[in-house]
Amino acid sequence: MKRSKAAVVGAAETTQLGVIPNMSQVQLHADAALNAVRDAGISISDIDGIATAGESPESLAHYLGITPTWIDATGVGGCSFLMHVRHATAALESGLCRTVLITHGESGRSRIAAAGFPIPVQGSLLQQFETPYGTTGPATMFTVPVLRYLKAHGLGEEALAEVAVVQREWAAKNPRATFRDPISVDDVMNSRMISYPFRLLMCCLVTDGGGALILASADRAKDFRRPVYIAGTGESVETPMVSQMEDFTTSRAFRVSGREAFQSAGITHSDVDHLMIYDAFAHLPLYGLEDLGFCKPGEATAFIRERNTAPGGKLPMNTNGGGLSYMHSGMYGMYALQESVRQVRGIAAAQVPDVKISVAHGVGGMFAASSTIVFSRDAH
Amino acid sequence: MMTNITGCAQTPEALRLDMPLEVAFAKQNEEITLPLFKPSEA
């Protein structure tokens, strides 16, 4: 493994998760930020770099009283916060700032001063070439490639149901998870049809919440209580139109981002003790397991069915319950990062024994963007 | 490309992957015509 350049030195979610009707979007950012600052044992005045998506960095800086000298407002959907970690690592390494705050907050369910789901810009590629045919929200676009994936690999719709069942097992161990009652494949297959072939329990929740991270250079990290080192990072984009993916059975952005993260960390798949794959819908962990190289094309379903990602399995995945059962405010990436950090720190609700390396992998838009972060317990 | 398939039932049973299709231009107004598709009669 290569030597880490930066570390997460503070991490926290909002005090509440789920339905939070008494907090606006910017309040959720601030609540998470203050919790993370407290976790790091620093004060707001120590922060000189900020990164956020869904909320403007100007609002964040003003609301918290921060005077930043480094700002990142990369906003490519749910994996933006993983990209912020990658960009912050580079900024810390090059001395552009010393202490970075990354925040997410979204009133996804209560819609209190919420930014709202992006409506295609008039004249944009999406608005010209997909919207006229009746696409609306993510359920009508994100799901487009999956029928091709299932047919190419000779799989049935139950492949999607099994993802949801295993993740509910993890959620059952997590007191903060929104849905905790066990479900069966039949429960998923009998749930209400949303957008063929996706049924209700194959789709993420819609909840309120937020999360924040504090990053510092690896040289300073040892001065903090529980640093989690950034060992490697990756990012990429493909297309804003899901219909124009190069191949419906695999995401180019996933492959490029994952390869870059593993190579920059200097790790192989057998080094990974814990994995988070952003699951806005049940097909994403299948694509993620294959595009990151943990499974060969078409083999992720069997890998999950054989309980490799379940409690007690060799590659515990989405151990908070994921977007399908834990929480999903709209841009879930921050919660994947938070669970990776908890697992490496050894404080997760469903703690995996002795996690030295955790990988968090995110998606943005409808396979439009991706980012991958490799976390390490040791600086190396 | 993203489009719509017309001229058949809008059900999973009737809309099969790789089914033969032919273009069915649908005029929207004086300026815009969309390329839709229907099951091929050939």
Tab-separated table of C-alpha atoms in Angstrom:
chain	number	residue	atom	x	y	z
A	1	MET	CA	0.000	0.000	0.000
A	2	LYS	CA	1.014	3.557	-0.663
A	3	ARG	CA	1.355	6.214	2.020
A	4	SER	CA	-1.849	8.190	2.690
A	5	LYS	CA	-1.847	11.961	2.095
A	6	ALA	CA	-4.936	12.871	4.125
A	7	ALA	CA	-7.345	11.521	6.698
A	8	VAL	CA	-10.887	11.892	7.936
A	9	VAL	CA	-10.433	13.296	11.442
A	10	GLY	CA	-14.095	14.016	12.201
A	11	ALA	CA	-17.305	12.371	10.981
A	12	ALA	CA	-20.955	12.551	11.964
A	13	GLU	CA	-24.485	12.403	10.634
A	14	THR	CA	-27.342	14.660	11.663
A	15	THR	CA	-28.591	14.045	15.201
A	16	GLN	CA	-31.839	12.674	13.752
A	17	LEU	CA	-32.429	10.713	10.549
A	18	GLY	CA	-35.715	9.873	8.868
A	19	VAL	CA	-38.522	12.408	9.101
A	20	ILE	CA	-37.250	15.780	10.398
A	21	PRO	CA	-40.024	18.307	9.727
A	22	ASN	CA	-38.536	20.987	11.995
A	23	MET	CA	-35.250	21.491	10.088
A	24	SER	CA	-34.565	23.164	6.745
A	25	GLN	CA	-31.963	22.004	4.262
A	26	VAL	CA	-29.278	24.418	5.466
A	27	GLN	CA	-30.047	23.519	9.097
A	28	LEU	CA	-29.399	19.857	8.283
A	29	HIS	CA	-26.017	20.851	6.819
A	30	ALA	CA	-25.225	22.861	9.950
A	31	ASP	CA	-26.389	20.164	12.380
A	32	ALA	CA	-24.174	17.573	10.679
A	33	ALA	CA	-21.262	20.040	10.469
A	34	LEU	CA	-21.409	20.909	14.170
A	35	ASN	CA	-21.611	17.213	15.094
A	36	ALA	CA	-18.542	16.473	12.948
A	37	VAL	CA	-16.617	19.447	14.366
A	38	ARG	CA	-17.396	18.192	17.882
A	39	ASP	CA	-16.318	14.671	16.898
A	40	ALA	CA	-12.986	16.029	15.623
A	41	GLY	CA	-12.458	18.111	18.760
A	42	ILE	CA	-11.925	21.338	16.811
A	43	SER	CA	-13.882	24.575	16.402
A	44	ILE	CA	-15.574	26.048	13.336
A	45	SER	CA	-12.878	28.740	13.212
A	46	ASP	CA	-10.280	26.044	12.450
A	47	ILE	CA	-11.946	25.281	9.093
A	48	ASP	CA	-10.410	26.957	6.044
A	49	GLY	CA	-11.732	24.705	3.273
A	50	ILE	CA	-15.333	23.778	2.464
A	51	ALA	CA	-17.014	21.452	-0.010
A	52	THR	CA	-20.702	20.783	-0.481
A	53	ALA	CA	-23.370	19.858	-3.037
A	54	GLY	CA	-27.094	20.567	-3.119
A	55	GLU	CA	-26.492	23.695	-1.030
A	56	SER	CA	-24.329	26.616	-2.138
A	57	PRO	CA	-20.900	26.967	-0.522
A	58	GLU	CA	-21.709	30.651	0.040
A	59	SER	CA	-24.746	29.720	2.150
A	60	LEU	CA	-22.769	27.138	4.087
A	61	ALA	CA	-19.902	29.563	4.792
A	62	HIS	CA	-22.266	32.350	5.814
A	63	TYR	CA	-24.490	30.164	7.956
A	64	LEU	CA	-21.578	28.651	9.895
A	65	GLY	CA	-19.344	31.751	9.959
A	66	ILE	CA	-16.494	30.242	7.955
A	67	THR	CA	-14.007	32.262	5.850
A	68	PRO	CA	-12.679	29.647	3.447
A	69	THR	CA	-9.620	29.869	1.193
A	70	TRP	CA	-10.558	26.674	-0.676
A	71	ILE	CA	-14.005	25.807	-2.045
A	72	ASP	CA	-15.337	22.836	-3.995
A	73	ALA	CA	-18.952	22.823	-5.187
A	74	THR	CA	-18.717	19.820	-7.498
A	75	GLY	CA	-22.337	18.760	-7.946
A	76	VAL	CA	-22.844	15.639	-10.045
A	77	GLY	CA	-25.511	13.996	-7.917
A	78	GLY	CA	-25.181	11.512	-5.096
A	79	CYS	CA	-21.468	10.737	-5.446
A	80	SER	CA	-20.468	14.425	-5.240
A	81	PHE	CA	-19.368	13.991	-1.612
A	82	LEU	CA	-16.978	11.181	-2.552
A	83	MET	CA	-15.483	13.484	-5.181
A	84	HIS	CA	-15.166	16.184	-2.504
A	85	VAL	CA	-13.043	13.748	-0.464
A	86	ARG	CA	-10.809	13.129	-3.493
A	87	HIS	CA	-10.463	16.846	-4.286
A	88	ALA	CA	-9.924	17.783	-0.623
A	89	THR	CA	-7.140	15.214	-0.361
A	90	ALA	CA	-5.360	16.895	-3.286
A	91	ALA	CA	-5.965	20.368	-1.824
A	92	LEU	CA	-4.571	19.365	1.580
A	93	GLU	CA	-1.567	17.729	-0.031
A	94	SER	CA	-0.762	20.839	-2.059
A	95	GLY	CA	-1.246	23.171	0.915
A	96	LEU	CA	-4.282	25.094	-0.383
A	97	CYS	CA	-5.917	24.669	3.037
A	98	ARG	CA	-5.374	22.868	6.342
A	99	THR	CA	-8.781	21.701	7.586
A	100	VAL	CA	-11.653	20.825	5.236
A	101	LEU	CA	-15.352	20.518	6.059
A	102	ILE	CA	-17.532	18.509	3.643
A	103	THR	CA	-21.280	18.691	4.281
A	104	HIS	CA	-24.454	17.092	2.992
A	105	GLY	CA	-27.986	17.893	4.139
A	106	GLU	CA	-31.239	17.173	2.388
A	107	SER	CA	-34.850	17.560	3.389
A	108	GLY	CA	-35.767	14.818	0.927
A	109	ARG	CA	-39.019	13.833	2.578
A	110	SER	CA	-40.265	16.902	4.475
A	111	ARG	CA	-39.116	19.297	1.703
A	112	ILE	CA	-38.309	22.148	4.099
A	113	ALA	CA	-36.470	24.806	2.035
A	114	ALA	CA	-35.266	21.954	-0.173
A	115	ALA	CA	-33.333	22.538	-3.393
A	116	GLY	CA	-35.546	20.010	-5.160
A	117	PHE	CA	-34.733	17.328	-7.681
A	118	PRO	CA	-33.098	18.927	-10.741
A	119	ILE	CA	-35.526	19.540	-13.598
A	120	PRO	CA	-33.776	19.176	-16.998
A	121	VAL	CA	-32.521	22.548	-18.186
A	122	GLN	CA	-34.373	23.799	-21.292
A	123	GLY	CA	-32.334	22.847	-24.337
A	124	SER	CA	-30.026	20.460	-22.443
A	125	LEU	CA	-29.223	17.103	-24.009
A	126	LEU	CA	-31.457	15.374	-21.466
A	127	GLN	CA	-34.370	17.723	-22.092
A	128	GLN	CA	-34.032	17.393	-25.889
A	129	PHE	CA	-33.485	13.676	-26.256
A	130	GLU	CA	-35.042	11.865	-23.263
A	131	THR	CA	-37.680	14.046	-21.605
A	132	PRO	CA	-39.938	14.191	-24.731
A	133	TYR	CA	-40.526	10.435	-24.407
A	134	GLY	CA	-42.026	10.655	-20.941
A	135	THR	CA	-39.125	10.162	-18.536
A	136	THR	CA	-39.678	11.854	-15.183
A	137	GLY	CA	-37.853	10.916	-11.990
A	138	PRO	CA	-34.981	8.481	-11.460
A	139	ALA	CA	-37.252	5.414	-11.388
A	140	THR	CA	-38.085	5.955	-15.076
A	141	MET	CA	-34.453	6.466	-16.157
A	142	PHE	CA	-32.087	4.686	-13.785
A	143	THR	CA	-33.902	1.423	-14.403
A	144	VAL	CA	-33.643	1.544	-18.216
A	145	PRO	CA	-30.456	-0.552	-18.588
A	146	VAL	CA	-31.440	-3.310	-16.179
A	147	LEU	CA	-33.639	-5.397	-18.510
A	148	ARG	CA	-30.646	-5.689	-20.859
A	149	TYR	CA	-28.411	-6.659	-17.931
A	150	LEU	CA	-30.838	-9.374	-16.804
A	151	LYS	CA	-31.305	-10.775	-20.326
A	152	ALA	CA	-27.582	-10.751	-21.136
A	153	HIS	CA	-26.873	-12.846	-18.060
A	154	GLY	CA	-29.978	-15.060	-18.154
A	155	LEU	CA	-31.275	-13.673	-14.858
A	156	GLY	CA	-34.831	-13.111	-13.642
A	157	GLU	CA	-36.347	-10.220	-11.723
A	158	GLU	CA	-35.672	-12.135	-8.480
A	159	ALA	CA	-31.998	-11.131	-8.882
A	160	LEU	CA	-33.022	-7.632	-7.818
A	161	ALA	CA	-35.143	-8.907	-4.932
A	162	GLU	CA	-32.249	-10.780	-3.349
A	163	VAL	CA	-30.213	-7.574	-3.055
A	164	ALA	CA	-32.998	-5.953	-1.026
A	165	VAL	CA	-33.461	-9.003	1.239
A	166	VAL	CA	-29.798	-9.198	2.293
A	167	GLN	CA	-29.562	-5.473	2.931
A	168	ARG	CA	-32.599	-5.623	5.187
A	169	GLU	CA	-30.688	-8.205	7.269
A	170	TRP	CA	-28.005	-5.573	7.870
A	171	ALA	CA	-30.599	-2.870	8.588
A	172	ALA	CA	-32.193	-5.108	11.240
A	173	LYS	CA	-28.959	-4.729	13.245
A	174	ASN	CA	-28.983	-0.925	13.018
A	175	PRO	CA	-31.202	1.070	15.423
A	176	ARG	CA	-30.958	4.155	13.159
A	177	ALA	CA	-32.206	2.303	10.053
A	178	THR	CA	-35.618	3.393	8.762
A	179	PHE	CA	-36.821	-0.112	7.791
A	180	ARG	CA	-35.710	-2.959	10.093
A	181	ASP	CA	-38.297	-5.739	9.752
A	182	PRO	CA	-37.028	-8.830	7.855
A	183	ILE	CA	-38.314	-9.294	4.289
A	184	SER	CA	-38.311	-12.287	1.915
A	185	VAL	CA	-37.839	-12.519	-1.851
A	186	ASP	CA	-41.609	-13.086	-2.069
A	187	ASP	CA	-42.245	-9.881	-0.087
A	188	VAL	CA	-40.136	-7.923	-2.582
A	189	MET	CA	-41.656	-9.623	-5.638
A	190	ASN	CA	-45.168	-8.978	-4.321
A	191	SER	CA	-44.571	-5.328	-3.466
A	192	ARG	CA	-46.189	-2.649	-5.632
A	193	MET	CA	-44.883	-2.134	-9.183
A	194	ILE	CA	-43.154	1.253	-9.547
A	195	SER	CA	-41.449	1.140	-12.963
A	196	TYR	CA	-41.045	-2.244	-14.636
A	197	PRO	CA	-39.227	-4.342	-13.509
A	198	PHE	CA	-38.688	-2.334	-10.313
A	199	ARG	CA	-41.046	-2.941	-7.416
A	200	LEU	CA	-41.340	-0.775	-4.324
A	201	LEU	CA	-38.851	-2.719	-2.173
A	202	MET	CA	-36.228	-2.531	-4.963
A	203	CYS	CA	-36.277	1.293	-4.696
A	204	CYS	CA	-34.604	3.505	-2.100
A	205	LEU	CA	-36.392	5.279	0.722
A	206	VAL	CA	-37.049	9.013	0.706
A	207	THR	CA	-36.001	10.527	4.033
A	208	ASP	CA	-34.459	13.626	5.668
A	209	GLY	CA	-30.927	13.857	7.034
A	210	GLY	CA	-27.347	14.906	6.552
A	211	GLY	CA	-23.736	14.125	7.269
A	212	ALA	CA	-20.371	15.857	7.448
A	213	LEU	CA	-16.689	15.013	7.359
A	214	ILE	CA	-13.597	16.885	8.579
A	215	LEU	CA	-10.376	16.184	6.670
A	216	ALA	CA	-6.793	17.108	7.510
A	217	SER	CA	-3.408	16.154	6.084
A	218	ALA	CA	-2.062	12.756	7.121
A	219	ASP	CA	0.832	14.477	8.919
A	220	ARG	CA	-1.628	16.149	11.319
A	221	ALA	CA	-4.010	13.185	11.590
A	222	LYS	CA	-2.155	11.508	14.447
A	223	ASP	CA	-3.044	14.486	16.647
A	224	PHE	CA	-6.729	13.536	16.373
A	225	ARG	CA	-8.609	10.893	18.315
A	226	ARG	CA	-9.741	8.488	15.578
A	227	PRO	CA	-8.244	9.256	12.136
A	228	VAL	CA	-9.313	7.214	9.130
A	229	TYR	CA	-6.820	7.549	6.305
A	230	ILE	CA	-7.657	8.207	2.640
A	231	ALA	CA	-5.605	5.530	0.882
A	232	GLY	CA	-6.864	6.005	-2.680
A	233	THR	CA	-9.527	7.789	-4.704
A	234	GLY	CA	-11.099	7.745	-8.162
A	235	GLU	CA	-13.722	9.585	-10.196
A	236	SER	CA	-15.213	9.735	-13.671
A	237	VAL	CA	-18.284	10.699	-15.704
A	238	GLU	CA	-19.926	9.096	-18.725
A	239	THR	CA	-23.112	10.720	-20.086
A	240	PRO	CA	-26.067	12.726	-18.733
A	241	MET	CA	-28.437	10.450	-20.732
A	242	VAL	CA	-28.794	6.910	-19.477
A	243	SER	CA	-29.961	5.847	-22.955
A	244	GLN	CA	-26.493	6.715	-24.289
A	245	MET	CA	-24.413	4.478	-22.016
A	246	GLU	CA	-21.726	2.673	-24.017
A	247	ASP	CA	-23.010	-0.661	-22.686
A	248	PHE	CA	-26.205	-1.239	-20.683
A	249	THR	CA	-24.652	-4.136	-18.753
A	250	THR	CA	-21.735	-2.177	-17.252
A	251	SER	CA	-20.953	1.399	-16.212
A	252	ARG	CA	-17.852	2.971	-17.743
A	253	ALA	CA	-17.758	5.596	-14.975
A	254	PHE	CA	-17.821	2.824	-12.334
A	255	ARG	CA	-14.959	0.951	-14.007
A	256	VAL	CA	-12.731	4.001	-14.499
A	257	SER	CA	-13.337	5.365	-10.987
A	258	GLY	CA	-12.848	2.000	-9.313
A	259	ARG	CA	-9.654	1.179	-11.185
A	260	GLU	CA	-8.151	4.579	-10.332
A	261	ALA	CA	-9.055	4.210	-6.640
A	262	PHE	CA	-7.569	0.725	-6.311
A	263	GLN	CA	-4.415	1.670	-8.230
A	264	SER	CA	-3.830	4.894	-6.313
A	265	ALA	CA	-4.242	2.988	-3.034
A	266	GLY	CA	-2.020	0.163	-4.212
A	267	ILE	CA	-4.491	-2.487	-3.029
A	268	THR	CA	-6.027	-5.591	-4.535
A	269	HIS	CA	-9.548	-6.942	-4.029
A	270	SER	CA	-8.443	-9.414	-1.369
A	271	ASP	CA	-7.286	-6.464	0.785
A	272	VAL	CA	-10.860	-5.140	1.096
A	273	ASP	CA	-12.542	-5.983	4.422
A	274	HIS	CA	-15.715	-3.933	3.970
A	275	LEU	CA	-17.571	-2.437	1.012
A	276	MET	CA	-20.238	0.220	0.484
A	277	ILE	CA	-21.935	0.456	-2.936
A	278	TYR	CA	-24.450	3.256	-3.335
A	279	ASP	CA	-27.832	1.555	-3.832
A	280	ALA	CA	-30.464	4.010	-5.033
A	281	PHE	CA	-32.058	0.983	-6.726
A	282	ALA	CA	-31.393	-2.724	-6.285
A	283	HIS	CA	-29.400	-3.161	-9.495
A	284	LEU	CA	-26.591	-0.830	-8.435
A	285	PRO	CA	-24.810	-3.272	-6.097
A	286	LEU	CA	-24.830	-5.820	-8.960
A	287	TYR	CA	-23.197	-3.372	-11.374
A	288	GLY	CA	-20.849	-2.150	-8.622
A	289	LEU	CA	-19.598	-5.596	-7.584
A	290	GLU	CA	-18.846	-6.424	-11.235
A	291	ASP	CA	-17.489	-3.058	-12.414
A	292	LEU	CA	-15.184	-2.757	-9.387
A	293	GLY	CA	-13.888	-6.236	-10.208
A	294	PHE	CA	-15.122	-8.200	-7.186
A	295	CYS	CA	-17.206	-10.437	-9.490
A	296	LYS	CA	-17.077	-11.403	-13.147
A	297	PRO	CA	-19.850	-9.990	-15.399
A	298	GLY	CA	-23.174	-11.590	-14.510
A	299	GLU	CA	-21.925	-13.270	-11.330
A	300	ALA	CA	-22.851	-10.660	-8.701
A	301	THR	CA	-26.333	-12.115	-8.165
A	302	ALA	CA	-24.934	-15.536	-7.256
A	303	PHE	CA	-22.272	-13.852	-5.107
A	304	ILE	CA	-25.017	-12.155	-3.079
A	305	ARG	CA	-27.283	-15.222	-3.017
A	306	GLU	CA	-24.370	-17.276	-1.613
A	307	ARG	CA	-24.293	-14.775	1.291
A	308	ASN	CA	-20.813	-13.359	0.618
A	309	THR	CA	-22.099	-9.822	1.297
A	310	ALA	CA	-24.480	-10.809	4.125
A	311	PRO	CA	-23.722	-10.764	7.866
A	312	GLY	CA	-20.943	-13.318	8.407
A	313	GLY	CA	-19.900	-13.255	4.730
A	314	LYS	CA	-16.392	-12.677	3.414
A	315	LEU	CA	-17.212	-9.268	1.860
A	316	PRO	CA	-19.731	-7.445	4.092
A	317	MET	CA	-21.497	-4.862	1.933
A	318	ASN	CA	-23.885	-1.987	2.694
A	319	THR	CA	-23.744	-2.795	6.385
A	320	ASN	CA	-25.889	0.170	7.440
A	321	GLY	CA	-28.797	-1.273	5.421
A	322	GLY	CA	-28.082	0.968	2.416
A	323	GLY	CA	-30.323	3.355	0.568
A	324	LEU	CA	-32.881	0.562	0.331
A	325	SER	CA	-33.358	0.249	4.125
A	326	TYR	CA	-31.174	2.686	6.122
A	327	MET	CA	-31.903	6.104	4.677
A	328	HIS	CA	-31.857	7.939	1.340
A	329	SER	CA	-32.343	11.681	1.276
A	330	GLY	CA	-31.761	12.020	-2.488
A	331	MET	CA	-27.951	12.167	-2.605
A	332	TYR	CA	-26.939	9.136	-0.551
A	333	GLY	CA	-23.155	9.225	-1.060
A	334	MET	CA	-22.414	10.891	2.280
A	335	TYR	CA	-24.063	8.018	4.192
A	336	ALA	CA	-21.919	5.431	2.392
A	337	LEU	CA	-18.838	7.432	3.429
A	338	GLN	CA	-20.071	7.695	7.038
A	339	GLU	CA	-20.593	3.937	7.321
A	340	SER	CA	-17.126	3.216	5.878
A	341	VAL	CA	-15.593	5.579	8.452
A	342	ARG	CA	-17.561	3.971	11.319
A	343	GLN	CA	-16.514	0.485	10.230
A	344	VAL	CA	-12.814	1.440	10.061
A	345	ARG	CA	-13.101	3.158	13.450
A	346	GLY	CA	-14.793	0.046	14.851
A	347	ILE	CA	-17.941	1.833	16.062
A	348	ALA	CA	-20.616	0.759	13.522
A	349	ALA	CA	-23.989	-0.572	14.712
A	350	ALA	CA	-23.393	-3.788	12.764
A	351	GLN	CA	-19.636	-3.815	13.233
A	352	VAL	CA	-17.548	-6.101	11.019
A	353	PRO	CA	-14.532	-7.525	12.916
A	354	ASP	CA	-11.126	-5.922	12.287
A	355	VAL	CA	-11.794	-3.661	9.287
A	356	LYS	CA	-8.444	-2.373	7.995
A	357	ILE	CA	-9.618	-1.387	4.490
A	358	SER	CA	-13.083	-0.153	3.516
A	359	VAL	CA	-14.120	0.898	0.012
A	360	ALA	CA	-17.012	3.299	-0.623
A	361	HIS	CA	-18.314	3.511	-4.182
A	362	GLY	CA	-20.864	6.050	-5.379
A	363	VAL	CA	-22.997	6.892	-8.387
A	364	GLY	CA	-24.186	10.288	-9.596
A	365	GLY	CA	-27.226	10.849	-11.795
A	366	MET	CA	-28.312	7.803	-13.800
A	367	PHE	CA	-24.903	6.123	-14.210
A	368	ALA	CA	-23.741	9.615	-15.274
A	369	ALA	CA	-20.933	9.969	-12.734
A	370	SER	CA	-19.009	7.908	-10.212
A	371	SER	CA	-16.454	8.234	-7.445
A	372	THR	CA	-14.676	5.680	-5.282
A	373	ILE	CA	-12.800	6.124	-1.980
A	374	VAL	CA	-10.468	3.617	-0.305
A	375	PHE	CA	-10.275	4.135	3.478
A	376	SER	CA	-7.524	2.670	5.625
A	377	ARG	CA	-7.117	2.230	9.394
A	378	ASP	CA	-3.345	2.663	9.066
A	379	ALA	CA	-1.415	5.516	7.437
A	380	HIS	CA	1.204	3.173	5.850
B	1	MET	CA	-31.905	6.057	-28.258
B	2	MET	CA	-34.695	6.897	-25.870
B	3	THR	CA	-38.072	6.645	-27.632
B	4	ASN	CA	-41.554	5.139	-27.246
B	5	ILE	CA	-42.960	1.981	-28.797
B	6	THR	CA	-46.496	2.418	-30.053
B	7	GLY	CA	-49.016	0.204	-31.812
B	8	CYS	CA	-49.026	-2.586	-29.251
B	9	ALA	CA	-50.120	-3.208	-25.658
B	10	GLN	CA	-48.020	-1.261	-23.144
B	11	THR	CA	-47.220	-4.343	-21.067
B	12	PRO	CA	-44.025	-6.270	-20.261
B	13	GLU	CA	-45.451	-9.246	-22.170
B	14	ALA	CA	-45.977	-7.252	-25.384
B	15	LEU	CA	-42.810	-5.156	-25.137
B	16	ARG	CA	-39.924	-7.623	-25.503
B	17	LEU	CA	-36.208	-6.812	-25.739
B	18	ASP	CA	-34.838	-7.221	-29.289
B	19	MET	CA	-38.301	-7.313	-30.931
B	20	PRO	CA	-38.231	-6.128	-34.585
B	21	LEU	CA	-39.422	-2.524	-34.889
B	22	GLU	CA	-39.976	0.076	-37.572
B	23	VAL	CA	-40.000	3.831	-37.270
B	24	ALA	CA	-43.341	5.621	-36.865
B	25	PHE	CA	-42.853	9.385	-37.150
B	26	ALA	CA	-45.213	11.306	-34.889
B	27	LYS	CA	-45.831	14.957	-35.750
B	28	GLN	CA	-46.012	17.085	-32.607
B	29	ASN	CA	-46.487	20.503	-34.225
B	30	GLU	CA	-45.434	22.405	-37.386
B	31	GLU	CA	-41.750	22.295	-36.368
B	32	ILE	CA	-41.226	19.127	-34.374
B	33	THR	CA	-41.681	15.484	-35.359
B	34	LEU	CA	-40.556	12.687	-33.008
B	35	PRO	CA	-39.242	9.311	-34.172
B	36	LEU	CA	-41.357	6.689	-32.375
B	37	PHE	CA	-41.278	2.981	-33.182
B	38	LYS	CA	-43.911	0.261	-33.706
B	39	PRO	CA	-43.701	-3.530	-34.061
B	40	SER	CA	-42.398	-4.388	-37.540
B	41	GLU	CA	-44.902	-5.790	-39.995
B	42	ALA	CA	-42.161	-7.287	-42.171
